[in-house]
Short mmCIF file of C-alpha atoms and ligand atoms in Angstrom, two decimals:
data_model
loop_
_atom_site.label_atom_id
_atom_site.label_comp_id
_atom_site.label_asym_id
_atom_site.label_seq_id
_atom_site.Cartn_x
_atom_site.Cartn_y
_atom_site.Cartn_z
CA MET V 761 158.84 -5.49 77.02
CA ASP V 762 160.47 -5.01 80.43
CA LYS V 763 159.10 -1.66 81.59
CA ASN V 764 160.86 -1.69 84.98
CA PHE V 765 164.16 0.06 85.41
CA PHE V 766 166.42 -0.20 88.45
CA ILE V 767 169.44 2.08 88.62
CA THR V 768 171.90 2.45 91.49
CA THR V 769 174.71 4.80 92.45
CA PRO V 770 177.59 3.52 94.57
CA ILE V 771 176.82 3.93 98.25
CA TYR V 772 179.16 6.61 99.49
CA TYR V 773 181.57 6.37 102.42
CA PRO V 774 180.48 8.90 105.01
CA SER V 775 184.09 9.43 106.07
CA ALA V 776 184.04 13.07 104.97
CA LYS V 777 181.50 15.38 103.40
CA PRO V 778 180.48 14.80 99.76
CA HIS V 779 182.58 16.15 96.91
CA MET V 780 182.13 16.72 93.19
CA GLY V 781 182.97 13.08 92.31
CA HIS V 782 180.04 11.90 94.40
CA ALA V 783 177.77 14.56 92.93
CA TYR V 784 178.80 13.42 89.46
CA SER V 785 177.81 9.76 89.98
CA SER V 786 174.49 10.86 91.41
CA ILE V 787 173.67 13.40 88.70
CA ILE V 788 174.40 10.93 85.91
CA ALA V 789 172.23 8.30 87.60
CA ASP V 790 169.48 10.87 87.96
CA PHE V 791 169.74 11.71 84.27
CA PHE V 792 169.10 8.07 83.30
CA ALA V 793 166.37 7.66 85.92
CA ARG V 794 164.51 10.72 84.65
CA PHE V 795 164.85 9.72 81.01
CA LYS V 796 163.43 6.27 81.73
CA LYS V 797 160.62 7.81 83.79
CA ILE V 798 159.49 10.04 80.97
CA ASP V 799 159.80 7.08 78.66
CA GLY V 800 157.11 5.23 80.58
CA PHE V 801 159.27 3.01 82.79
CA LYS V 802 158.61 2.26 86.44
CA VAL V 803 161.88 3.48 87.91
CA HIS V 804 163.57 2.48 91.12
CA PHE V 805 166.58 4.64 91.85
CA LEU V 806 168.77 3.73 94.81
CA THR V 807 171.54 5.66 96.52
CA GLY V 808 172.88 5.73 100.07
CA THR V 809 175.86 5.43 102.40
CA ASP V 810 178.38 2.66 103.09
CA GLU V 811 179.01 2.97 106.80
CA HIS V 812 181.03 0.03 108.10
CA GLY V 813 184.71 -0.87 108.07
CA LEU V 814 187.99 0.38 109.41
CA LYS V 815 188.01 3.51 107.24
CA ILE V 816 184.87 4.84 108.92
CA GLN V 817 185.84 3.57 112.37
CA ARG V 818 189.16 5.45 112.15
CA ALA V 819 187.56 8.62 110.77
CA ALA V 820 185.21 8.67 113.77
CA GLU V 821 188.08 7.96 116.19
CA GLU V 822 190.05 10.86 114.75
CA LYS V 823 187.15 13.16 115.58
CA ASN V 824 186.66 11.48 118.91
CA ILE V 825 182.99 10.82 118.15
CA ASN V 826 181.00 7.64 118.66
CA THR V 827 181.06 5.81 115.32
CA LEU V 828 177.32 5.63 114.78
CA ASP V 829 176.86 9.29 115.74
CA PHE V 830 179.59 10.15 113.26
CA CYS V 831 177.84 8.14 110.52
CA ASN V 832 174.47 9.69 111.35
CA GLU V 833 175.89 13.15 110.92
CA ILE V 834 177.74 12.62 107.65
CA SER V 835 175.17 10.29 106.12
CA LEU V 836 172.72 13.16 106.55
CA THR V 837 174.94 15.44 104.47
CA PHE V 838 174.76 12.88 101.65
CA ARG V 839 171.00 12.62 102.02
CA ASN V 840 170.77 16.41 101.90
CA LEU V 841 173.00 16.47 98.84
CA SER V 842 170.53 14.16 97.06
CA LYS V 843 167.89 16.81 97.68
CA THR V 844 170.14 19.67 96.65
CA LEU V 845 170.97 17.83 93.42
CA ASN V 846 167.23 17.35 92.86
CA LEU V 847 167.55 13.58 92.52
CA VAL V 848 164.44 11.48 91.98
CA ASN V 849 165.87 8.63 94.04
CA THR V 850 163.17 6.34 95.40
CA ASP V 851 165.27 5.05 98.30
CA PHE V 852 168.31 6.01 100.35
CA ILE V 853 169.91 3.06 102.10
CA ARG V 854 172.32 3.09 105.02
CA THR V 855 174.27 -0.07 105.71
CA THR V 856 173.76 0.46 109.45
CA GLU V 857 170.01 -0.15 109.03
CA GLU V 858 168.49 -3.41 110.29
CA ARG V 859 166.96 -4.27 106.89
CA HIS V 860 170.46 -4.27 105.45
CA LYS V 861 172.21 -6.16 108.27
CA ASN V 862 169.67 -8.98 108.09
CA ALA V 863 170.10 -9.33 104.34
CA VAL V 864 173.91 -9.45 104.62
CA GLN V 865 173.81 -12.13 107.30
CA TYR V 866 171.31 -14.11 105.27
CA LEU V 867 173.57 -13.93 102.21
CA TRP V 868 176.54 -15.02 104.34
CA ASN V 869 174.60 -18.04 105.57
CA GLU V 870 173.67 -18.95 102.00
CA LEU V 871 177.34 -18.83 101.03
CA VAL V 872 178.25 -21.03 104.00
CA LYS V 873 175.43 -23.44 103.12
CA ASN V 874 176.78 -23.72 99.58
CA ASP V 875 180.29 -24.37 100.91
CA GLU V 876 181.65 -21.15 99.46
CA ILE V 877 183.26 -19.93 102.69
CA TYR V 878 185.97 -21.47 104.88
CA LEU V 879 188.06 -20.34 107.88
CA SER V 880 191.80 -19.75 107.46
CA LYS V 881 194.35 -16.99 107.99
CA TYR V 882 195.08 -13.82 105.98
CA SER V 883 198.63 -12.52 105.78
CA GLY V 884 199.01 -9.71 103.32
CA TRP V 885 198.60 -6.05 102.44
CA TYR V 886 195.47 -4.03 102.99
CA SER V 887 194.54 -0.47 102.13
CA VAL V 888 192.11 1.01 104.62
CA SER V 889 191.41 3.94 102.33
CA ASP V 890 190.31 1.60 99.49
CA GLU V 891 189.11 -1.14 101.87
CA ALA V 892 190.96 -3.53 99.56
CA PHE V 893 193.51 -6.34 99.72
CA TYR V 894 196.49 -6.07 97.40
CA ASN V 895 199.10 -8.52 96.08
CA ASP V 896 202.77 -7.58 96.04
CA ASP V 897 202.70 -6.96 92.29
CA GLU V 898 199.98 -4.31 92.78
CA LEU V 899 202.16 -2.20 95.07
CA GLU V 900 204.96 0.34 94.70
CA ILE V 901 207.03 2.55 96.96
CA VAL V 902 206.30 6.29 96.83
CA ASP V 903 208.18 8.67 99.16
CA GLY V 904 209.21 5.75 101.30
CA ASN V 905 205.62 4.47 101.68
CA LYS V 906 204.21 1.26 100.30
CA VAL V 907 201.15 2.25 98.24
CA ALA V 908 198.72 0.62 95.80
CA ILE V 909 199.76 1.44 92.23
CA SER V 910 196.15 1.97 91.13
CA SER V 911 194.99 4.34 93.86
CA LYS V 912 198.25 5.53 95.47
CA SER V 913 196.76 4.80 98.87
CA LYS V 914 198.96 3.48 101.66
CA VAL V 915 198.76 -0.18 102.61
CA GLU V 916 199.34 -1.86 105.94
CA TRP V 917 200.24 -5.43 106.84
CA VAL V 918 197.44 -7.67 108.10
CA ASP V 919 198.03 -11.00 109.77
CA GLU V 920 194.91 -12.51 111.27
CA GLU V 921 192.39 -15.30 111.25
CA SER V 922 189.89 -14.72 108.47
CA TYR V 923 187.06 -16.38 106.59
CA PHE V 924 187.68 -16.80 102.87
CA PHE V 925 185.31 -16.86 99.93
CA ARG V 926 186.19 -19.42 97.23
CA LEU V 927 186.67 -16.78 94.56
CA SER V 928 189.22 -18.86 92.62
CA LYS V 929 186.53 -21.38 91.74
CA TRP V 930 184.55 -18.68 89.90
CA GLU V 931 187.30 -17.65 87.51
CA LYS V 932 186.06 -19.77 84.60
CA PRO V 933 182.31 -19.16 85.16
CA LEU V 934 182.97 -15.41 85.29
CA LEU V 935 184.94 -15.44 82.04
CA ASP V 936 182.15 -17.48 80.42
CA PHE V 937 179.61 -15.00 81.70
CA TYR V 938 181.52 -11.98 80.33
CA LYS V 939 181.74 -13.74 76.98
CA LYS V 940 178.05 -14.56 76.84
CA ASN V 941 177.07 -11.07 78.00
CA PRO V 942 179.34 -8.70 76.12
CA ASN V 943 177.50 -5.64 77.45
CA PHE V 944 177.76 -6.64 81.08
CA ILE V 945 180.76 -4.37 81.69
CA SER V 946 180.91 -0.97 79.99
CA PRO V 947 182.63 0.92 78.53
CA GLU V 948 184.79 -1.51 76.59
CA SER V 949 188.09 -0.36 78.09
CA ARG V 950 186.84 -1.35 81.56
CA ARG V 951 185.58 -4.66 80.25
CA ASN V 952 189.02 -5.47 78.85
CA GLU V 953 190.67 -4.43 82.09
CA VAL V 954 188.39 -6.74 84.11
CA ILE V 955 188.81 -9.68 81.75
CA SER V 956 192.57 -9.44 81.89
CA PHE V 957 192.46 -9.20 85.70
CA VAL V 958 190.36 -12.36 85.92
CA LYS V 959 192.46 -14.17 83.32
CA ASN V 960 195.53 -13.48 85.46
CA GLY V 961 194.01 -15.77 88.04
CA LEU V 962 191.73 -15.21 91.00
CA LYS V 963 192.79 -16.03 94.54
CA ASP V 964 190.29 -16.79 97.29
CA LEU V 965 189.12 -13.58 98.92
CA SER V 966 189.34 -12.72 102.60
CA VAL V 967 185.78 -11.81 103.63
CA SER V 968 186.01 -11.16 107.36
CA ARG V 969 188.15 -9.17 109.78
CA LYS V 970 188.92 -9.88 113.40
CA SER V 971 191.00 -6.93 114.55
CA PHE V 972 188.21 -4.35 114.75
CA SER V 973 184.51 -4.46 115.47
CA TRP V 974 182.74 -1.79 113.35
CA GLY V 975 180.81 -3.99 110.98
CA ILE V 976 178.16 -6.67 110.64
CA LYS V 977 178.98 -9.71 112.77
CA VAL V 978 179.65 -13.05 111.11
CA PRO V 979 176.70 -15.28 112.05
CA ASN V 980 177.77 -17.88 114.61
CA ASN V 981 181.16 -16.28 115.19
CA ASP V 982 180.85 -12.77 116.51
CA THR V 983 184.60 -12.31 116.92
CA HIS V 984 184.61 -11.56 113.17
CA VAL V 985 182.96 -8.78 111.19
CA ILE V 986 182.01 -9.28 107.54
CA TYR V 987 184.33 -7.67 104.94
CA VAL V 988 182.95 -4.22 104.19
CA TRP V 989 182.70 -4.80 100.43
CA LEU V 990 180.62 -7.98 100.83
CA ASP V 991 178.48 -5.95 103.24
CA ALA V 992 178.25 -2.87 100.95
CA LEU V 993 177.55 -4.63 97.65
CA THR V 994 174.60 -6.39 99.26
CA ASN V 995 172.85 -3.01 99.56
CA TYR V 996 171.67 -3.42 95.98
CA ILE V 997 169.42 -6.29 97.05
CA SER V 998 168.83 -5.50 100.72
CA ALA V 999 167.11 -2.32 99.56
CA LEU V 1000 164.74 -4.52 97.53
CA ASN V 1001 163.82 -6.46 100.68
CA PHE V 1002 166.02 -9.46 99.90
CA PRO V 1003 165.90 -12.23 101.14
CA ASN V 1004 162.15 -11.93 100.63
CA LYS V 1005 162.23 -12.87 96.96
CA ASP V 1006 158.44 -12.69 96.75
CA ASP V 1007 158.49 -9.06 97.73
CA ASP V 1008 157.24 -6.79 94.93
CA LEU V 1009 160.38 -4.67 94.99
CA PHE V 1010 162.65 -7.67 94.50
CA LYS V 1011 160.35 -9.27 91.93
CA ASN V 1012 159.98 -6.08 89.89
CA PHE V 1013 163.45 -4.65 90.08
CA TRP V 1014 166.00 -7.43 90.44
CA PRO V 1015 168.20 -7.94 88.45
CA ALA V 1016 169.25 -4.28 88.40
CA SER V 1017 169.25 -2.63 84.97
CA ILE V 1018 172.51 -0.85 85.74
CA HIS V 1019 174.96 -0.28 88.56
CA LEU V 1020 176.57 3.04 87.81
CA ILE V 1021 179.97 3.37 89.49
CA GLY V 1022 183.33 5.11 89.18
CA LYS V 1023 186.13 3.28 87.38
CA ASP V 1024 188.13 2.80 90.60
CA ILE V 1025 185.60 0.34 92.00
CA ILE V 1026 185.01 -1.74 88.89
CA ARG V 1027 186.77 -4.84 90.27
CA PHE V 1028 184.44 -5.05 93.26
CA HIS V 1029 181.38 -4.73 91.06
CA ALA V 1030 182.37 -6.72 88.01
CA VAL V 1031 184.32 -9.53 89.70
CA TYR V 1032 183.47 -9.94 93.39
CA TRP V 1033 179.79 -9.00 93.25
CA PRO V 1034 178.89 -11.35 90.37
CA ALA V 1035 180.93 -14.12 92.01
CA PHE V 1036 179.05 -13.70 95.32
CA LEU V 1037 175.76 -13.76 93.44
CA LEU V 1038 176.65 -16.80 91.36
CA ALA V 1039 177.75 -18.59 94.53
CA ALA V 1040 174.47 -17.70 96.25
CA LYS V 1041 172.44 -18.62 93.13
CA ILE V 1042 171.02 -15.13 92.67
CA ASP V 1043 170.62 -13.49 89.26
CA LEU V 1044 173.34 -11.09 88.14
CA PRO V 1045 172.75 -7.39 87.39
CA LYS V 1046 172.41 -6.56 83.71
CA LYS V 1047 175.12 -3.99 83.48
CA ILE V 1048 178.03 -2.42 85.37
CA TYR V 1049 179.07 0.95 83.95
CA GLY V 1050 182.36 2.43 85.21
CA HIS V 1051 182.46 6.17 84.53
CA GLY V 1052 185.58 8.36 84.61
CA TRP V 1053 186.74 10.70 87.31
CA ILE V 1054 186.19 14.38 87.82
CA LEU V 1055 189.70 15.64 88.22
CA SER V 1056 190.87 18.60 90.22
CA ASP V 1057 194.24 19.94 89.08
CA ASP V 1058 194.51 16.83 86.87
CA GLU V 1059 194.30 14.50 89.86
CA LYS V 1060 191.53 12.49 91.47
CA MET V 1061 190.08 14.46 94.37
CA SER V 1062 190.88 13.22 97.83
CA LYS V 1063 190.92 14.49 101.35
CA SER V 1064 194.61 13.71 101.75
CA LYS V 1065 195.53 15.68 98.62
CA GLY V 1066 193.44 18.64 99.79
CA ASN V 1067 192.09 19.28 96.28
CA ILE V 1068 188.40 18.75 96.96
CA LEU V 1069 185.87 20.55 94.78
CA ASP V 1070 182.73 21.29 96.74
CA PRO V 1071 179.56 20.89 94.65
CA LEU V 1072 177.66 23.15 97.05
CA GLU V 1073 179.99 26.07 96.38
CA ILE V 1074 179.48 25.76 92.63
CA ILE V 1075 175.72 25.40 93.03
CA ASP V 1076 175.59 28.46 95.28
CA ARG V 1077 177.45 30.47 92.73
CA TYR V 1078 175.96 29.25 89.44
CA GLY V 1079 172.85 27.25 90.31
CA LEU V 1080 172.17 23.53 90.10
CA ASP V 1081 171.00 23.15 86.52
CA PRO V 1082 174.09 24.80 85.01
CA LEU V 1083 176.25 22.36 86.98
CA ARG V 1084 174.16 19.37 85.84
CA TYR V 1085 174.32 20.60 82.26
CA TYR V 1086 178.06 21.13 82.43
CA LEU V 1087 178.82 17.69 83.88
CA ILE V 1088 176.63 15.96 81.32
CA LYS V 1089 177.85 17.93 78.32
CA GLU V 1090 181.45 18.78 79.01
CA VAL V 1091 182.64 15.54 80.62
CA SER V 1092 182.74 13.01 77.82
CA PHE V 1093 180.92 10.14 79.48
CA GLY V 1094 183.18 7.20 80.29
CA ASN V 1095 186.30 9.37 80.33
CA ASP V 1096 187.84 11.62 82.95
CA GLY V 1097 186.91 15.28 82.92
CA SER V 1098 187.54 18.37 84.94
CA ILE V 1099 185.62 21.41 86.06
CA SER V 1100 186.69 24.57 84.36
CA GLN V 1101 185.05 27.74 85.51
CA GLU V 1102 185.49 29.26 82.10
CA ARG V 1103 183.82 26.36 80.27
CA LEU V 1104 181.01 26.35 82.83
CA GLU V 1105 180.39 30.04 82.25
CA ASP V 1106 180.46 29.44 78.49
CA CYS V 1107 177.83 26.72 78.85
CA ILE V 1108 175.61 29.12 80.80
CA ASN V 1109 176.05 32.06 78.45
CA SER V 1110 176.07 30.31 75.16
CA ASP V 1111 174.06 27.07 75.39
CA LEU V 1112 171.64 27.81 78.20
CA ALA V 1113 171.05 31.57 78.08
CA ASN V 1114 171.53 32.24 74.35
CA ASN V 1115 170.52 29.09 72.57
CA PHE V 1116 167.78 27.75 74.82
CA GLY V 1117 166.63 30.61 77.08
CA ASN V 1118 166.64 33.19 74.36
CA LEU V 1119 164.73 30.98 71.92
CA CYS V 1120 162.03 30.45 74.54
CA GLN V 1121 161.78 34.20 75.20
CA ARG V 1122 161.80 35.16 71.54
CA VAL V 1123 159.12 32.81 70.34
CA THR V 1124 156.92 33.54 73.37
CA ALA V 1125 157.17 37.30 72.89
CA PHE V 1126 156.53 36.92 69.16
CA THR V 1127 153.45 34.75 69.76
CA ILE V 1128 152.08 37.19 72.31
CA ASN V 1129 152.63 40.17 70.01
CA ASN V 1130 151.52 38.59 66.73
CA CYS V 1131 149.21 35.67 67.47
CA GLY V 1132 147.17 37.05 70.36
CA GLY V 1133 149.19 34.92 72.80
CA ARG V 1134 147.59 31.71 71.53
CA VAL V 1135 149.02 28.65 69.80
CA PRO V 1136 148.08 29.13 66.12
CA LYS V 1137 145.83 26.31 64.91
CA LYS V 1138 145.18 27.19 61.30
CA ILE V 1139 148.47 26.22 59.73
CA GLU V 1140 149.83 24.75 56.50
CA LEU V 1141 153.09 22.92 57.02
CA GLN V 1142 155.63 23.19 54.22
CA LYS V 1143 158.74 21.20 53.41
CA ASP V 1144 161.08 23.17 55.73
CA ASP V 1145 158.66 22.91 58.65
CA ILE V 1146 158.08 19.20 58.21
CA LYS V 1147 161.79 18.55 57.84
CA ILE V 1148 162.73 20.15 61.14
CA LEU V 1149 159.75 18.68 62.99
CA ASP V 1150 160.30 15.18 61.65
CA ASN V 1151 163.93 15.19 62.61
CA PHE V 1152 162.77 14.46 66.15
CA LYS V 1153 160.34 11.73 65.14
CA ASN V 1154 163.01 10.08 62.99
CA ASN V 1155 165.52 9.99 65.81
CA ILE V 1156 163.47 8.87 68.80
CA SER V 1157 164.21 5.16 68.49
CA LEU V 1158 167.88 5.94 67.95
CA ILE V 1159 167.86 8.14 71.06
CA ARG V 1160 166.35 5.30 73.09
CA GLU V 1161 168.94 2.89 71.80
CA LYS V 1162 171.78 5.30 72.58
CA ILE V 1163 170.45 5.81 76.11
CA ASP V 1164 170.40 2.04 76.62
CA ASN V 1165 174.05 2.05 75.60
CA GLN V 1166 174.78 4.97 77.94
CA ASP V 1167 175.78 7.16 75.00
CA ILE V 1168 175.15 10.44 76.76
CA ASN V 1169 177.40 12.23 74.29
CA PHE V 1170 175.02 11.39 71.45
CA TYR V 1171 172.05 12.59 73.47
CA ILE V 1172 173.50 15.96 74.36
CA ASN V 1173 174.85 16.51 70.85
CA PHE V 1174 171.41 15.84 69.44
CA ILE V 1175 169.98 18.53 71.72
CA VAL V 1176 172.73 21.04 70.98
CA ASN V 1177 172.27 20.54 67.22
CA SER V 1178 168.50 20.77 67.52
CA LEU V 1179 168.82 24.06 69.36
CA PHE V 1180 171.12 25.39 66.71
CA GLU V 1181 168.72 24.29 63.96
CA ALA V 1182 165.73 25.74 65.80
CA ASN V 1183 167.34 29.18 66.14
CA LYS V 1184 168.45 29.03 62.53
CA TYR V 1185 164.94 28.06 61.38
CA PHE V 1186 163.33 30.97 63.21
CA ASN V 1187 165.91 33.43 61.82
CA ASP V 1188 165.80 32.08 58.27
CA GLN V 1189 162.01 31.98 58.11
CA GLU V 1190 161.78 35.60 59.25
CA PRO V 1191 158.20 35.42 60.54
CA TRP V 1192 158.34 39.20 61.30
CA LYS V 1193 158.34 39.76 57.54
CA LYS V 1194 155.24 37.56 57.02
CA LYS V 1195 152.67 39.89 58.55
CA ASP V 1196 150.76 39.91 55.23
CA ASP V 1197 150.67 36.13 55.05
CA LYS V 1198 148.95 35.16 58.30
CA ILE V 1199 148.90 31.43 57.57
CA ARG V 1200 152.62 31.36 56.88
CA LEU V 1201 153.39 33.44 59.97
CA ASP V 1202 151.18 31.17 62.09
CA THR V 1203 152.78 28.05 60.64
CA ILE V 1204 156.29 29.26 61.48
CA VAL V 1205 155.22 30.17 64.99
CA TYR V 1206 153.47 26.84 65.49
CA THR V 1207 156.50 24.93 64.20
CA THR V 1208 158.91 26.85 66.41
CA LEU V 1209 156.71 26.36 69.47
CA GLU V 1210 156.53 22.61 68.76
CA ILE V 1211 160.31 22.44 68.48
CA VAL V 1212 160.73 24.34 71.75
CA ARG V 1213 158.32 21.89 73.37
CA LYS V 1214 160.20 18.85 72.05
CA ILE V 1215 163.62 20.19 73.02
CA THR V 1216 162.36 21.12 76.47
CA PHE V 1217 161.10 17.55 76.98
CA LEU V 1218 164.52 16.21 75.96
CA LEU V 1219 166.29 18.66 78.26
CA TYR V 1220 164.21 17.61 81.25
CA PRO V 1221 166.52 14.76 82.40
CA ILE V 1222 169.46 17.18 82.29
CA ILE V 1223 168.07 20.42 83.72
CA PRO V 1224 164.76 19.45 85.32
CA LYS V 1225 163.99 22.63 87.27
CA SER V 1226 164.62 24.96 84.35
CA THR V 1227 162.61 22.87 81.92
CA LEU V 1228 159.62 22.91 84.25
CA LYS V 1229 159.86 26.70 84.28
CA ALA V 1230 160.07 26.71 80.49
CA LEU V 1231 157.00 24.49 80.22
CA GLU V 1232 154.95 27.19 81.92
CA ILE V 1233 154.94 28.78 78.45
CA PHE V 1234 152.45 26.07 77.49
CA SER V 1235 150.91 25.58 80.99
CA LEU V 1236 152.39 22.08 80.92
CA SER V 1237 153.67 20.29 84.00
CA GLU V 1238 155.97 17.39 84.83
CA ASN V 1239 153.29 14.76 84.23
CA ASP V 1240 152.85 15.93 80.64
CA ILE V 1241 156.45 15.18 79.73
CA ASN V 1242 156.97 11.98 77.82
CA ILE V 1243 159.34 10.80 75.17
CA THR V 1244 156.76 9.20 72.89
CA SER V 1245 154.92 12.50 72.53
CA ILE V 1246 158.04 14.03 70.97
CA GLU V 1247 157.10 12.13 67.80
CA ASN V 1248 153.76 13.87 67.72
CA ASN V 1249 153.83 17.10 65.71
CA GLN V 1250 150.21 17.86 66.68
CA PHE V 1251 150.87 17.97 70.42
CA LEU V 1252 150.38 21.72 70.77
CA MET V 1253 147.05 21.58 68.96
CA LYS V 1254 145.54 20.88 72.37
CA VAL V 1255 147.33 23.79 74.06
CA ASP V 1256 145.71 27.19 73.86
CA LYS V 1257 147.37 30.04 75.72
CA ILE V 1258 151.04 30.98 75.59
CA ASN V 1259 152.42 32.50 78.81
CA LYS V 1260 155.28 34.87 79.25
CA ILE V 1261 157.97 33.46 81.54
CA ASP V 1262 160.84 34.93 83.54
CA ILE V 1263 164.37 34.77 82.20
CA LEU V 1264 165.50 31.13 82.49
CA PHE V 1265 169.26 31.68 82.79
CA LYS V 1266 171.05 34.87 83.73
CA LYS V 1267 174.17 35.52 81.69
CA ILE V 1268 177.45 35.65 83.58
CA GLU V 1269 179.36 38.90 83.16
CA LYS V 1270 182.87 37.93 82.14
CA ASN V 1271 185.77 40.16 82.96
N1 LIG I 871 181.69 2.93 99.42
C1 LIG I 871 182.31 2.61 98.19
C2 LIG I 871 181.29 2.15 97.18
C3 LIG I 871 180.46 0.98 97.59
S1 LIG I 871 179.28 0.57 96.39
C4 LIG I 871 178.65 -0.89 96.90
C5 LIG I 871 183.05 3.82 97.66
N2 LIG I 871 182.68 5.00 98.15
S2 LIG I 871 183.35 6.39 97.78
O1 LIG I 871 182.62 7.37 98.53
O2 LIG I 871 184.75 6.36 97.98
O3 LIG I 871 183.16 6.60 96.26
C6 LIG I 871 181.89 6.53 95.72
C7 LIG I 871 181.90 6.78 94.26
O4 LIG I 871 182.38 8.08 93.98
C8 LIG I 871 182.78 5.82 93.46
O5 LIG I 871 182.07 5.40 92.31
C9 LIG I 871 183.93 6.65 93.02
O6 LIG I 871 184.40 6.25 91.78
C10 LIG I 871 183.26 7.99 92.91
N3 LIG I 871 184.25 9.02 92.96
C11 LIG I 871 185.08 9.32 93.99
N4 LIG I 871 185.91 10.30 93.57
C12 LIG I 871 185.64 10.60 92.27
C13 LIG I 871 186.01 11.60 91.40
N5 LIG I 871 186.96 12.45 91.68
N6 LIG I 871 185.35 11.69 90.21
C14 LIG I 871 184.28 10.90 89.90
N7 LIG I 871 183.90 9.97 90.73
C15 LIG I 871 184.72 9.61 91.80
O7 LIG I 871 183.90 3.67 96.82
#
């Protein structure tokens, strides 16, 4: 079985500081990366910044700063955000790095060699904000401005010499590929959207610009810079040391297991990127997943709308793990969602503090007071105990399958139900009334501790820091966490002492 897993986030435009939408993509990618890690996979997790193009050049000009200095400064805020979000990314790529530029120029030359690129002239509409070309039928007039219907960003007229990629020629091969690989684009609504876009006909794509200079030069014609999307998409292989196909990174991790992106950039990833790769005779990624948006006041966040939610403010106020938990649980994955302070506080008070934190505290205190602070070893499991323990064992392969289908909703529901069942089990079994039946009392304690251990392992990809604190109960550390061991009901037989831990989540006082 393929035990390598390569996951990517989009590389972010460092045109302004990161917002909640960026944090969302990264947190979800981190969730999958961590799950795969604890399931025994070698994980490569890539994120970074997309630094070329007119959008960035203009943002730097507005601030009157040298473009590279501007990128250096904002790229760093994205790198710092990765740390603040506690991501386990194994690389952070910047498209202004040499390793990337070389790979892009190599790919360009391959496309030229295969007769996929020709010189002509582009006359049409372009949105700098989306870095995208639009046809007339994709535009509308809003408040007197011509804007793209899909993104509402303004377009401007471009009339200049340009190199073109023979995208039209890939229409049929792409449709065949989507048919043969029904899971290539997920969720299904995005797949349908892409298929109907391609079926409508693909025109050759302008892949160079002449009227500005902030980009990677076209080899052999440095009056042109390479189209920023051809440049940016290549990050997924330049970070694996492409074009060195014998390099271990490329050999082990290409094709990518999944490119996780927002739904607004599905066309670039599910149409242009596979077409470039087919044309260059490089394998295609296994999956493109287009998630929904985090809305602010029911709209997509943007600088121009002034409705930006700052992840750092929320983290300062509530902590990182509550935010991660909220985004994973309350935003139905694949759909749009929003941040509600009230729902976030409910998650903290009810799920995290009451259902998880409290269970940890209760069973630890009970073990310390009634079992000498040690994991009971002389136990006799009965039907109720076996039933609740085996529920994990019986669901592990299903959980793996759901994760491979990006069904985060199933995963979190399984945890929420398990927590409910665990609390119910401890209450119903009333171990405090079993002081005369030591074996029964010990068996209930052992069973509850095992359940806490299993749930904590499952919670690790969602709230890593808090679960590591919880695992101090058993003196376990990050390296001990693995999915397979959740099937094992004897795991705690090798753990001796139970430690008291600090409160995991402070409840929020609501007024
Ligand atoms: N630079 C390109 C991506 C190149 S990938 C080869 C880009 N950058 S971006 O900074 O504008 O957006 C990065 C990601 O953030 C996209 O996936 C986008 O969908 C996501 N989000 C931006 N705003 C968002 C929300 N409000 N909610 C959720 N994600 C959204 O596009």
